[in-house]
Each structure stands twice: as C-alpha cells, then as structure tokens.
Backbone as JSON, one array per atom type, in Angstrom:
{
  "sequence": "XXXXXXXXXXXXXXXXXXXXXXXXXXXXXXXXXXXXXXXXXXXXXXXXXXXXXXXXXXXXXXXXXXXXXXXXXXXXXXXXXXXXXXXXXXXXXXXXXXXXXXXXXXXX",
  "N": [[-53.78, 36.36, 15.76], [-53.08, 34.98, 12.57], [-53.11, 33.04, 9.61], [-53.7, 32.83, 6.26], [-55.14, 31.47, 3.05], [-55.37, 31.55, -0.44], [-57.79, 30.88, -3.07], [-56.85, 29.45, -5.18], [-54.57, 28.22, -3.99], [-55.95, 26.6, -2.07], [-57.44, 25.04, -3.77], [-55.51, 23.54, -5.06], [-54.39, 22.17, -2.83], [-56.56, 20.78, -1.92], [-57.0, 18.94, -4.1], [-54.78, 17.47, -4.0], [-54.91, 16.21, -1.52], [-57.21, 14.64, -1.74], [-56.34, 13.05, -3.87], [-54.51, 11.58, -2.19], [-56.13, 10.28, -0.4], [-56.47, 10.61, 2.16], [-55.92, 13.07, 4.83], [-55.72, 15.85, 7.0], [-55.15, 18.39, 6.4], [-52.65, 20.95, 5.6], [-49.69, 21.4, 6.55], [-47.72, 24.12, 7.52], [-44.7, 25.56, 8.04], [-41.72, 26.75, 9.35], [-38.0, 26.38, 9.25], [-34.63, 26.31, 10.07], [-32.26, 27.3, 7.79], [-30.72, 27.87, 4.39], [-29.27, 30.62, 2.91], [-30.29, 32.88, 3.89], [-31.42, 32.3, 6.59], [-33.89, 31.19, 7.27], [-36.29, 28.95, 5.93], [-39.35, 27.91, 4.34], [-41.47, 25.34, 5.14], [-43.55, 22.91, 3.91], [-46.02, 20.25, 4.26], [-48.07, 17.58, 4.29], [-50.71, 16.88, 6.47], [-51.88, 14.47, 8.65], [-52.85, 14.0, 11.25], [-53.57, 16.24, 13.51], [-51.64, 17.78, 16.13], [-51.83, 18.5, 19.71], [-50.6, 20.88, 20.27], [-50.47, 22.41, 18.18], [-51.77, 25.07, 16.16], [-54.69, 25.7, 14.2], [-56.02, 26.78, 11.35], [-58.69, 27.75, 9.24], [-59.18, 27.42, 5.81], [-60.25, 28.17, 2.57], [-62.56, 25.99, 0.77], [-62.64, 24.42, 2.96], [-60.22, 23.46, 3.55], [-57.61, 22.98, 5.83], [-55.04, 24.74, 7.61], [-52.42, 23.94, 9.26], [-50.18, 24.89, 11.9], [-47.34, 24.95, 13.92], [-46.75, 26.51, 17.16], [-44.19, 27.79, 17.41], [-43.4, 28.36, 14.57], [-45.25, 29.9, 13.8], [-44.8, 32.32, 15.14], [-43.02, 33.68, 13.28], [-44.57, 33.49, 10.91], [-46.99, 34.9, 11.08], [-49.71, 36.5, 9.76], [-49.21, 35.79, 6.99], [-49.94, 34.85, 3.91], [-50.89, 32.31, 2.03], [-50.3, 31.14, -1.43], [-51.0, 29.9, -4.66], [-49.24, 29.77, -7.46], [-49.1, 30.23, -11.23], [-46.58, 30.61, -13.48], [-45.69, 31.18, -16.33], [-43.96, 28.29, -17.39], [-43.33, 27.43, -14.89], [-44.84, 26.56, -11.79], [-46.1, 26.88, -8.36], [-46.18, 26.98, -4.75], [-46.63, 30.18, -3.15], [-45.37, 32.54, -0.87], [-46.86, 35.13, 0.68], [-45.43, 36.99, 2.92], [-45.61, 39.12, 5.43], [-43.73, 39.71, 7.45], [-41.25, 39.29, 6.57], [-38.01, 40.51, 6.28], [-35.87, 40.32, 4.57], [-34.54, 38.45, 1.7], [-33.12, 35.69, 0.24], [-31.01, 35.69, -2.99], [-31.96, 33.41, -4.41], [-34.4, 33.11, -3.7], [-35.23, 31.04, -1.95], [-34.82, 31.15, 0.89], [-35.37, 33.0, 3.84], [-35.35, 36.02, 5.85], [-36.31, 37.45, 9.05]],
  "CA": [[-52.73, 35.91, 14.74], [-53.81, 34.55, 11.4], [-52.61, 32.6, 8.25], [-54.74, 32.7, 5.2], [-54.73, 30.6, 1.96], [-56.16, 31.95, -1.65], [-58.66, 29.76, -3.53], [-56.03, 28.64, -5.97], [-53.92, 27.29, -3.1], [-56.81, 25.72, -1.43], [-57.89, 23.99, -4.73], [-54.48, 22.71, -5.27], [-54.09, 21.32, -1.64], [-57.61, 19.84, -1.98], [-56.8, 18.13, -5.12], [-53.87, 16.36, -3.4], [-55.38, 15.55, -0.34], [-57.98, 13.72, -2.55], [-55.4, 11.84, -4.46], [-53.7, 10.82, -1.27], [-57.23, 9.58, 0.08], [-56.58, 11.08, 3.5], [-55.3, 14.3, 4.98], [-56.35, 16.78, 7.62], [-54.72, 19.75, 5.82], [-51.41, 21.12, 5.29], [-48.83, 22.07, 7.77], [-46.92, 25.33, 7.07], [-43.9, 25.8, 9.02], [-40.06, 27.21, 8.98], [-36.94, 25.53, 9.64], [-33.35, 26.97, 9.86], [-31.99, 26.77, 6.44], [-30.43, 28.61, 3.47], [-28.24, 31.64, 3.0], [-30.84, 34.13, 4.68], [-31.46, 32.14, 7.85], [-34.99, 30.51, 7.29], [-36.97, 28.37, 4.94], [-40.59, 27.64, 4.39], [-41.75, 23.78, 5.05], [-45.03, 22.32, 3.66], [-46.35, 19.14, 4.3], [-49.63, 17.1, 4.35], [-51.1, 16.59, 7.94], [-52.89, 13.36, 8.68], [-53.2, 14.1, 12.5], [-53.43, 17.66, 14.24], [-51.14, 17.71, 17.33], [-52.54, 19.36, 20.55], [-50.11, 22.2, 20.36], [-50.91, 23.02, 16.78], [-52.87, 25.96, 15.7], [-55.4, 25.58, 13.09], [-56.78, 27.86, 10.39], [-59.74, 27.02, 8.16], [-59.21, 27.97, 4.58], [-61.5, 27.93, 1.5], [-62.66, 24.7, 0.41], [-62.4, 23.14, 4.05], [-58.75, 23.14, 3.86], [-57.26, 23.5, 7.11], [-53.7, 25.24, 7.72], [-51.95, 23.47, 10.63], [-48.89, 25.37, 12.14], [-46.86, 24.89, 15.18], [-46.28, 27.48, 17.76], [-42.81, 28.49, 17.12], [-43.43, 28.82, 13.52], [-46.46, 31.09, 14.09], [-44.25, 33.76, 15.48], [-42.59, 34.18, 11.9], [-45.57, 33.38, 9.7], [-48.24, 35.44, 11.61], [-50.26, 37.29, 8.75], [-49.02, 35.26, 5.87], [-50.96, 34.32, 2.71], [-50.3, 31.14, 1.06], [-50.83, 31.34, -2.81], [-50.4, 29.05, -5.69], [-49.06, 30.78, -8.65], [-48.23, 29.83, -12.49], [-45.75, 31.63, -14.27], [-45.02, 30.45, -17.56], [-43.89, 26.93, -17.36], [-43.52, 27.14, -13.53], [-45.94, 26.64, -10.94], [-45.73, 26.35, -7.09], [-46.75, 27.93, -3.49], [-45.94, 31.44, -2.97], [-45.75, 32.96, 0.45], [-46.9, 36.44, 0.96], [-45.16, 36.89, 4.54], [-45.41, 40.75, 5.66], [-42.73, 39.82, 8.33], [-40.0, 39.14, 5.83], [-37.25, 41.71, 5.88], [-34.72, 40.08, 3.31], [-34.76, 37.17, 1.12], [-31.83, 35.42, -0.48], [-31.27, 35.82, -4.27], [-32.76, 32.33, -5.03], [-35.87, 32.95, -3.13], [-35.49, 29.7, -1.06], [-34.68, 31.38, 2.23], [-35.67, 34.71, 4.16], [-34.83, 36.52, 7.3], [-37.41, 38.36, 9.74]],
  "C": [[-53.53, 35.15, 13.74], [-52.78, 33.86, 10.21], [-53.69, 32.4, 7.42], [-54.26, 31.99, 4.03], [-55.82, 31.43, 0.76], [-56.9, 30.74, -2.07], [-57.89, 28.95, -4.14], [-55.08, 27.79, -5.13], [-54.69, 26.39, -2.47], [-57.32, 24.64, -2.38], [-56.74, 22.93, -5.0], [-54.02, 21.77, -4.2], [-55.1, 20.36, -1.72], [-57.48, 18.7, -2.87], [-55.82, 17.07, -4.55], [-54.11, 15.51, -2.27], [-56.34, 14.42, -0.95], [-57.31, 12.73, -3.27], [-54.79, 10.93, -3.43], [-54.92, 9.95, -0.55], [-57.27, 9.86, 1.54], [-56.02, 12.37, 3.91], [-56.26, 15.18, 5.95], [-56.08, 18.15, 7.5], [-53.43, 19.67, 5.52], [-50.74, 21.9, 6.19], [-47.73, 23.13, 7.02], [-46.09, 25.48, 8.42], [-42.5, 26.45, 8.54], [-39.23, 26.51, 9.73], [-35.55, 26.41, 9.48], [-32.67, 26.18, 8.67], [-31.51, 27.96, 5.5], [-29.55, 29.87, 3.85], [-28.9, 32.88, 4.07], [-31.26, 33.75, 6.2], [-32.87, 31.09, 8.07], [-35.58, 30.02, 5.96], [-38.44, 27.92, 5.07], [-40.74, 26.02, 4.34], [-43.19, 23.68, 4.88], [-45.04, 20.85, 3.5], [-47.7, 18.61, 4.68], [-49.48, 16.81, 5.92], [-52.23, 15.69, 8.04], [-53.49, 13.47, 10.17], [-52.74, 15.37, 12.89], [-52.84, 17.15, 15.64], [-51.93, 18.76, 18.31], [-52.11, 20.71, 20.56], [-50.32, 22.96, 19.11], [-51.95, 24.09, 16.75], [-53.4, 25.52, 14.43], [-56.2, 26.71, 12.47], [-57.48, 27.36, 9.38], [-59.39, 27.99, 6.87], [-60.36, 27.79, 3.73], [-61.52, 26.54, 1.23], [-62.59, 23.71, 1.59], [-61.02, 22.87, 4.08], [-58.2, 23.68, 5.01], [-55.73, 23.62, 6.86], [-53.43, 24.86, 8.95], [-50.42, 24.15, 10.73], [-48.54, 25.41, 13.59], [-46.47, 26.27, 15.78], [-45.08, 28.52, 17.46], [-42.9, 29.03, 15.71], [-44.44, 30.04, 13.19], [-45.89, 32.2, 14.22], [-43.52, 34.23, 14.06], [-43.44, 34.24, 10.84], [-46.71, 34.22, 9.84], [-48.61, 36.53, 10.2], [-49.92, 36.82, 7.32], [-50.12, 34.59, 5.13], [-50.42, 33.34, 1.99], [-51.12, 31.22, -0.26], [-50.31, 30.26, -3.68], [-50.53, 29.78, -6.97], [-48.6, 30.02, -9.88], [-47.81, 30.89, -13.15], [-44.96, 30.93, -15.11], [-45.03, 28.89, -17.26], [-43.77, 26.69, -15.97], [-44.71, 27.36, -12.78], [-45.64, 26.15, -9.46], [-46.31, 27.34, -6.05], [-45.72, 29.25, -3.45], [-46.32, 31.9, -1.59], [-45.68, 34.32, 0.49], [-46.77, 36.79, 2.47], [-45.02, 38.47, 4.88], [-44.29, 40.79, 6.75], [-41.18, 39.69, 7.89], [-39.21, 40.61, 5.71], [-36.13, 41.66, 4.88], [-35.07, 38.69, 2.88], [-33.22, 36.77, 0.28], [-32.15, 35.58, -2.26], [-31.81, 34.9, -4.94], [-34.05, 32.34, -4.48], [-36.21, 32.03, -2.29], [-35.5, 30.11, 0.4], [-34.85, 32.68, 2.52], [-35.06, 34.85, 5.7], [-36.15, 37.58, 7.64], [-36.72, 39.39, 10.52]]
}
C-alpha cells in the first residue's frame, strides 16, 4: 500500500509548513460527503498518531493517513496543479469508479 506526492505538491506543502512554523506533514483522508459518497480531506499534521500510516514524499514532506482512509486511497498520487487562474490539489486515485459533476466527491 502506498500514497505518493508529486514534486509540485511537496513544494506547496513544504512552503505552508514553513510559514506555519511547525508541522509533521499533511494528513490525507476521506469523509462521507457530497453527492457521490466520499470527499477528500487535507489538513496539516502536527503530531502523528500511533495508528497512522506515514509515507515519505519529496522534500522530506510526510503524508499521514489513517487506516480506514487508506483502504479508499491506496495508490493515490497527490498533485498540485495550476489551470488558468485556478490552482489546487488534484487527487489521482486509481480506486475511483465515479465522481460527481462538480468534482467535489467520489465513489469507489
């Protein structure tokens, strides 16, 4: 099982951790939400829990994920993209079977 991160995503996260002045990495998870069933959750992690899985990304940025979310996110690549005036994280998740029209939620 693995979660990966592109250089662009790692740069973005590392920059924000530096601005915050602390952080052990970024937590990637899922929650029940939206019209397709699940939505991605991203938040900074200051302390890793014993049950967390930790994956090392580029630039020493760690990706922290809880065991339940890992079932839905195994094989996912976290990217940071700029498209025109918009920018944000993109989840390349091979487990997704469908997404809602707005792209905010997905189904496995």
